[in-house]
Amino acid sequence: MDNFIGQFSHSIDEKGRMAVPAKFKPSLKQGVVVTRGFDNCLIVYTMPEWQKEAEKVSALPMSKKNNRAIARLKLAGAMEVKLDSQGRILLPDYLRKYAYLEKKVVVTGLYNHIEIWDEKIWNKYKSNAEKESNKIAEQLENI
């Protein structure tokens, strides 16, 4: 399993391409799946991690409304993407719109997947999380 960690600032060009952080490129050469994430970010999975995620979501009972919503969000919104010769991925227009991605983005490594955030949304999210860090830490004790 690949371990993605860190935070990187990148840009999206006029064609919707984003350079992948150099540190992540070796793990992504076989292609990736990009899909909608929570909090209006995009999630990037390696093919093996995507397979695990898709199987988990597919195993949920579709008789439950929230499970159908998760399946539609993650599975129907997914797109398989290959890195180009310059190590960039093309982010489909519908995914860029979902995550409000314009030019400046933040790429974060979260161990088994990567998130892509609009820079302004990320900064607001991160600021709120930092303010709430004590409450979050207390909740972790229950895990």
PDB file of C-alpha atoms in Angstrom:
ATOM      1  CA  MET A   1       0.000   0.000   0.000  1.00  0.00           C
ATOM      2  CA  ASP A   2       1.152   3.516  -0.792  1.00  0.00           C
ATOM      3  CA  ASN A   3       1.437   6.032   1.995  1.00  0.00           C
ATOM      4  CA  PHE A   4       0.441   9.503   0.855  1.00  0.00           C
ATOM      5  CA  ILE A   5       1.236  12.274   3.314  1.00  0.00           C
ATOM      6  CA  GLY A   6       1.835  15.992   3.050  1.00  0.00           C
ATOM      7  CA  GLN A   7       0.241  19.139   1.681  1.00  0.00           C
ATOM      8  CA  PHE A   8       1.191  20.730  -1.646  1.00  0.00           C
ATOM      9  CA  SER A   9       0.100  23.839  -3.539  1.00  0.00           C
ATOM     10  CA  HIS A  10      -0.513  23.366  -7.262  1.00  0.00           C
ATOM     11  CA  SER A  11      -2.322  24.995 -10.159  1.00  0.00           C
ATOM     12  CA  ILE A  12      -4.813  23.779 -12.715  1.00  0.00           C
ATOM     13  CA  ASP A  13      -4.134  24.911 -16.269  1.00  0.00           C
ATOM     14  CA  GLU A  14      -6.736  26.186 -18.747  1.00  0.00           C
ATOM     15  CA  LYS A  15      -7.315  22.629 -20.031  1.00  0.00           C
ATOM     16  CA  GLY A  16      -8.084  21.286 -16.543  1.00  0.00           C
ATOM     17  CA  ARG A  17      -4.752  19.511 -16.018  1.00  0.00           C
ATOM     18  CA  MET A  18      -2.976  19.439 -12.675  1.00  0.00           C
ATOM     19  CA  ALA A  19       0.599  18.387 -12.008  1.00  0.00           C
ATOM     20  CA  VAL A  20       0.797  15.599  -9.461  1.00  0.00           C
ATOM     21  CA  PRO A  21       3.245  16.199  -6.581  1.00  0.00           C
ATOM     22  CA  ALA A  22       6.564  14.561  -7.531  1.00  0.00           C
ATOM     23  CA  LYS A  23       6.490  12.553  -4.307  1.00  0.00           C
ATOM     24  CA  PHE A  24       3.224  10.863  -5.390  1.00  0.00           C
ATOM     25  CA  LYS A  25       3.992  10.183  -9.076  1.00  0.00           C
ATOM     26  CA  PRO A  26       5.633   6.753  -8.718  1.00  0.00           C
ATOM     27  CA  SER A  27       2.533   5.387  -6.972  1.00  0.00           C
ATOM     28  CA  LEU A  28       0.153   6.786  -9.585  1.00  0.00           C
ATOM     29  CA  LYS A  29       1.826   5.698 -12.830  1.00  0.00           C
ATOM     30  CA  GLN A  30      -0.638   2.838 -13.390  1.00  0.00           C
ATOM     31  CA  GLY A  31      -3.552   5.266 -13.399  1.00  0.00           C
ATOM     32  CA  VAL A  32      -5.939   6.567 -10.786  1.00  0.00           C
ATOM     33  CA  VAL A  33      -9.609   7.046 -10.102  1.00  0.00           C
ATOM     34  CA  VAL A  34     -10.796  10.549  -9.257  1.00  0.00           C
ATOM     35  CA  THR A  35     -14.182  10.951  -7.603  1.00  0.00           C
ATOM     36  CA  ARG A  36     -16.267  13.290  -5.507  1.00  0.00           C
ATOM     37  CA  GLY A  37     -15.260  13.527  -1.881  1.00  0.00           C
ATOM     38  CA  PHE A  38     -16.902  15.030   1.145  1.00  0.00           C
ATOM     39  CA  ASP A  39     -16.685  18.738   1.997  1.00  0.00           C
ATOM     40  CA  ASN A  40     -16.453  19.607  -1.726  1.00  0.00           C
ATOM     41  CA  CYS A  41     -13.048  18.118  -2.398  1.00  0.00           C
ATOM     42  CA  LEU A  42     -11.993  15.463  -4.901  1.00  0.00           C
ATOM     43  CA  ILE A  43     -10.509  12.127  -3.873  1.00  0.00           C
ATOM     44  CA  VAL A  44      -7.797  10.389  -5.881  1.00  0.00           C
ATOM     45  CA  TYR A  45      -7.322   6.646  -5.397  1.00  0.00           C
ATOM     46  CA  THR A  46      -4.734   4.272  -6.790  1.00  0.00           C
ATOM     47  CA  MET A  47      -6.385   1.440  -8.693  1.00  0.00           C
ATOM     48  CA  PRO A  48      -5.964  -1.098  -5.836  1.00  0.00           C
ATOM     49  CA  GLU A  49      -7.364   1.350  -3.255  1.00  0.00           C
ATOM     50  CA  TRP A  50     -10.237   2.244  -5.560  1.00  0.00           C
ATOM     51  CA  GLN A  51     -11.104  -1.434  -5.890  1.00  0.00           C
ATOM     52  CA  LYS A  52     -11.339  -1.721  -2.091  1.00  0.00           C
ATOM     53  CA  GLU A  53     -13.417   1.457  -1.791  1.00  0.00           C
ATOM     54  CA  ALA A  54     -15.781   0.484  -4.611  1.00  0.00           C
ATOM     55  CA  GLU A  55     -16.311  -2.961  -3.088  1.00  0.00           C
ATOM     56  CA  LYS A  56     -17.115  -1.436   0.325  1.00  0.00           C
ATOM     57  CA  VAL A  57     -19.622   0.988  -1.170  1.00  0.00           C
ATOM     58  CA  SER A  58     -21.151  -1.674  -3.424  1.00  0.00           C
ATOM     59  CA  ALA A  59     -21.666  -3.960  -0.424  1.00  0.00           C
ATOM     60  CA  LEU A  60     -23.881  -1.417   1.340  1.00  0.00           C
ATOM     61  CA  PRO A  61     -27.589  -2.293   1.306  1.00  0.00           C
ATOM     62  CA  MET A  62     -29.092  -0.114  -1.437  1.00  0.00           C
ATOM     63  CA  SER A  63     -32.461  -0.237   0.307  1.00  0.00           C
ATOM     64  CA  LYS A  64     -31.205   2.588   2.545  1.00  0.00           C
ATOM     65  CA  LYS A  65     -31.418   6.125   1.182  1.00  0.00           C
ATOM     66  CA  ASN A  66     -28.051   7.287   2.599  1.00  0.00           C
ATOM     67  CA  ASN A  67     -26.272   4.275   1.106  1.00  0.00           C
ATOM     68  CA  ARG A  68     -27.710   5.053  -2.326  1.00  0.00           C
ATOM     69  CA  ALA A  69     -26.554   8.647  -1.942  1.00  0.00           C
ATOM     70  CA  ILE A  70     -23.002   7.546  -1.066  1.00  0.00           C
ATOM     71  CA  ALA A  71     -22.940   5.126  -4.002  1.00  0.00           C
ATOM     72  CA  ARG A  72     -24.085   7.835  -6.399  1.00  0.00           C
ATOM     73  CA  LEU A  73     -21.662  10.369  -4.988  1.00  0.00           C
ATOM     74  CA  LYS A  74     -18.604   8.111  -5.104  1.00  0.00           C
ATOM     75  CA  LEU A  75     -19.250   5.506  -7.800  1.00  0.00           C
ATOM     76  CA  ALA A  76     -21.295   7.421 -10.364  1.00  0.00           C
ATOM     77  CA  GLY A  77     -19.012  10.414  -9.963  1.00  0.00           C
ATOM     78  CA  ALA A  78     -15.806   8.461 -10.526  1.00  0.00           C
ATOM     79  CA  MET A  79     -13.512   8.757 -13.536  1.00  0.00           C
ATOM     80  CA  GLU A  80     -10.452   6.684 -14.370  1.00  0.00           C
ATOM     81  CA  VAL A  81      -7.523   8.939 -15.313  1.00  0.00           C
ATOM     82  CA  LYS A  82      -3.955   8.330 -16.501  1.00  0.00           C
ATOM     83  CA  LEU A  83      -0.953  10.546 -15.857  1.00  0.00           C
ATOM     84  CA  ASP A  84       0.294  12.201 -19.033  1.00  0.00           C
ATOM     85  CA  SER A  85       3.957  12.276 -20.077  1.00  0.00           C
ATOM     86  CA  GLN A  86       4.532  15.339 -17.879  1.00  0.00           C
ATOM     87  CA  GLY A  87       3.006  13.778 -14.761  1.00  0.00           C
ATOM     88  CA  ARG A  88      -0.305  15.631 -14.921  1.00  0.00           C
ATOM     89  CA  ILE A  89      -3.847  14.379 -14.535  1.00  0.00           C
ATOM     90  CA  LEU A  90      -6.814  15.777 -16.413  1.00  0.00           C
ATOM     91  CA  LEU A  91      -9.586  16.615 -13.979  1.00  0.00           C
ATOM     92  CA  PRO A  92     -12.964  16.268 -15.720  1.00  0.00           C
ATOM     93  CA  ASP A  93     -15.052  19.417 -15.904  1.00  0.00           C
ATOM     94  CA  TYR A  94     -17.939  18.005 -13.832  1.00  0.00           C
ATOM     95  CA  LEU A  95     -15.530  17.131 -10.993  1.00  0.00           C
ATOM     96  CA  ARG A  96     -13.832  20.546 -11.119  1.00  0.00           C
ATOM     97  CA  LYS A  97     -17.263  22.171 -10.864  1.00  0.00           C
ATOM     98  CA  TYR A  98     -18.271  19.944  -7.939  1.00  0.00           C
ATOM     99  CA  ALA A  99     -15.150  20.940  -5.973  1.00  0.00           C
ATOM    100  CA  TYR A 100     -15.208  24.587  -7.120  1.00  0.00           C
ATOM    101  CA  LEU A 101     -11.695  24.141  -8.508  1.00  0.00           C
ATOM    102  CA  GLU A 102     -10.397  27.104 -10.418  1.00  0.00           C
ATOM    103  CA  LYS A 103      -6.678  27.804 -10.696  1.00  0.00           C
ATOM    104  CA  LYS A 104      -5.039  27.358  -7.286  1.00  0.00           C
ATOM    105  CA  VAL A 105      -5.497  24.048  -5.514  1.00  0.00           C
ATOM    106  CA  VAL A 106      -4.127  22.230  -2.490  1.00  0.00           C
ATOM    107  CA  VAL A 107      -3.245  18.548  -2.784  1.00  0.00           C
ATOM    108  CA  THR A 108      -3.241  16.635   0.502  1.00  0.00           C
ATOM    109  CA  GLY A 109      -2.027  13.128   1.196  1.00  0.00           C
ATOM    110  CA  LEU A 110      -4.240  11.138   3.578  1.00  0.00           C
ATOM    111  CA  TYR A 111      -2.340   7.867   3.823  1.00  0.00           C
ATOM    112  CA  ASN A 112      -4.263   5.663   1.375  1.00  0.00           C
ATOM    113  CA  HIS A 113      -5.687   8.403  -0.854  1.00  0.00           C
ATOM    114  CA  ILE A 114      -5.170  11.973  -2.005  1.00  0.00           C
ATOM    115  CA  GLU A 115      -7.551  14.913  -1.792  1.00  0.00           C
ATOM    116  CA  ILE A 116      -7.677  17.919  -4.124  1.00  0.00           C
ATOM    117  CA  TRP A 117      -9.152  21.109  -2.700  1.00  0.00           C
ATOM    118  CA  ASP A 118      -9.788  24.595  -4.000  1.00  0.00           C
ATOM    119  CA  GLU A 119      -7.198  26.680  -2.150  1.00  0.00           C
ATOM    120  CA  LYS A 120      -9.725  29.073  -0.582  1.00  0.00           C
ATOM    121  CA  ILE A 121     -12.030  26.267   0.572  1.00  0.00           C
ATOM    122  CA  TRP A 122      -9.065  24.324   1.989  1.00  0.00           C
ATOM    123  CA  ASN A 123      -7.781  27.342   3.923  1.00  0.00           C
ATOM    124  CA  LYS A 124     -11.219  27.913   5.456  1.00  0.00           C
ATOM    125  CA  TYR A 125     -11.655  24.216   6.290  1.00  0.00           C
ATOM    126  CA  LYS A 126      -8.151  23.966   7.780  1.00  0.00           C
ATOM    127  CA  SER A 127      -8.635  27.125   9.854  1.00  0.00           C
ATOM    128  CA  ASN A 128     -11.908  25.790  11.295  1.00  0.00           C
ATOM    129  CA  ALA A 129     -10.357  22.383  12.031  1.00  0.00           C
ATOM    130  CA  GLU A 130      -7.412  24.032  13.785  1.00  0.00           C
ATOM    131  CA  LYS A 131      -9.789  26.105  15.939  1.00  0.00           C
ATOM    132  CA  GLU A 132     -11.685  22.942  16.882  1.00  0.00           C
ATOM    133  CA  SER A 133      -8.586  20.780  17.408  1.00  0.00           C
ATOM    134  CA  ASN A 134      -9.173  20.359  21.158  1.00  0.00           C
ATOM    135  CA  LYS A 135     -12.740  19.119  20.610  1.00  0.00           C
ATOM    136  CA  ILE A 136     -11.580  16.827  17.829  1.00  0.00           C
ATOM    137  CA  ALA A 137      -8.813  15.417  20.042  1.00  0.00           C
ATOM    138  CA  GLU A 138     -11.314  14.655  22.816  1.00  0.00           C
ATOM    139  CA  GLN A 139     -13.522  12.738  20.378  1.00  0.00           C
ATOM    140  CA  LEU A 140     -10.550  10.635  19.295  1.00  0.00           C
ATOM    141  CA  GLU A 141     -10.336   9.182  22.794  1.00  0.00           C
ATOM    142  CA  ASN A 142     -13.574   7.312  22.089  1.00  0.00           C
ATOM    143  CA  ILE A 143     -12.187   5.539  19.042  1.00  0.00           C
TER     144      ILE A 143
END
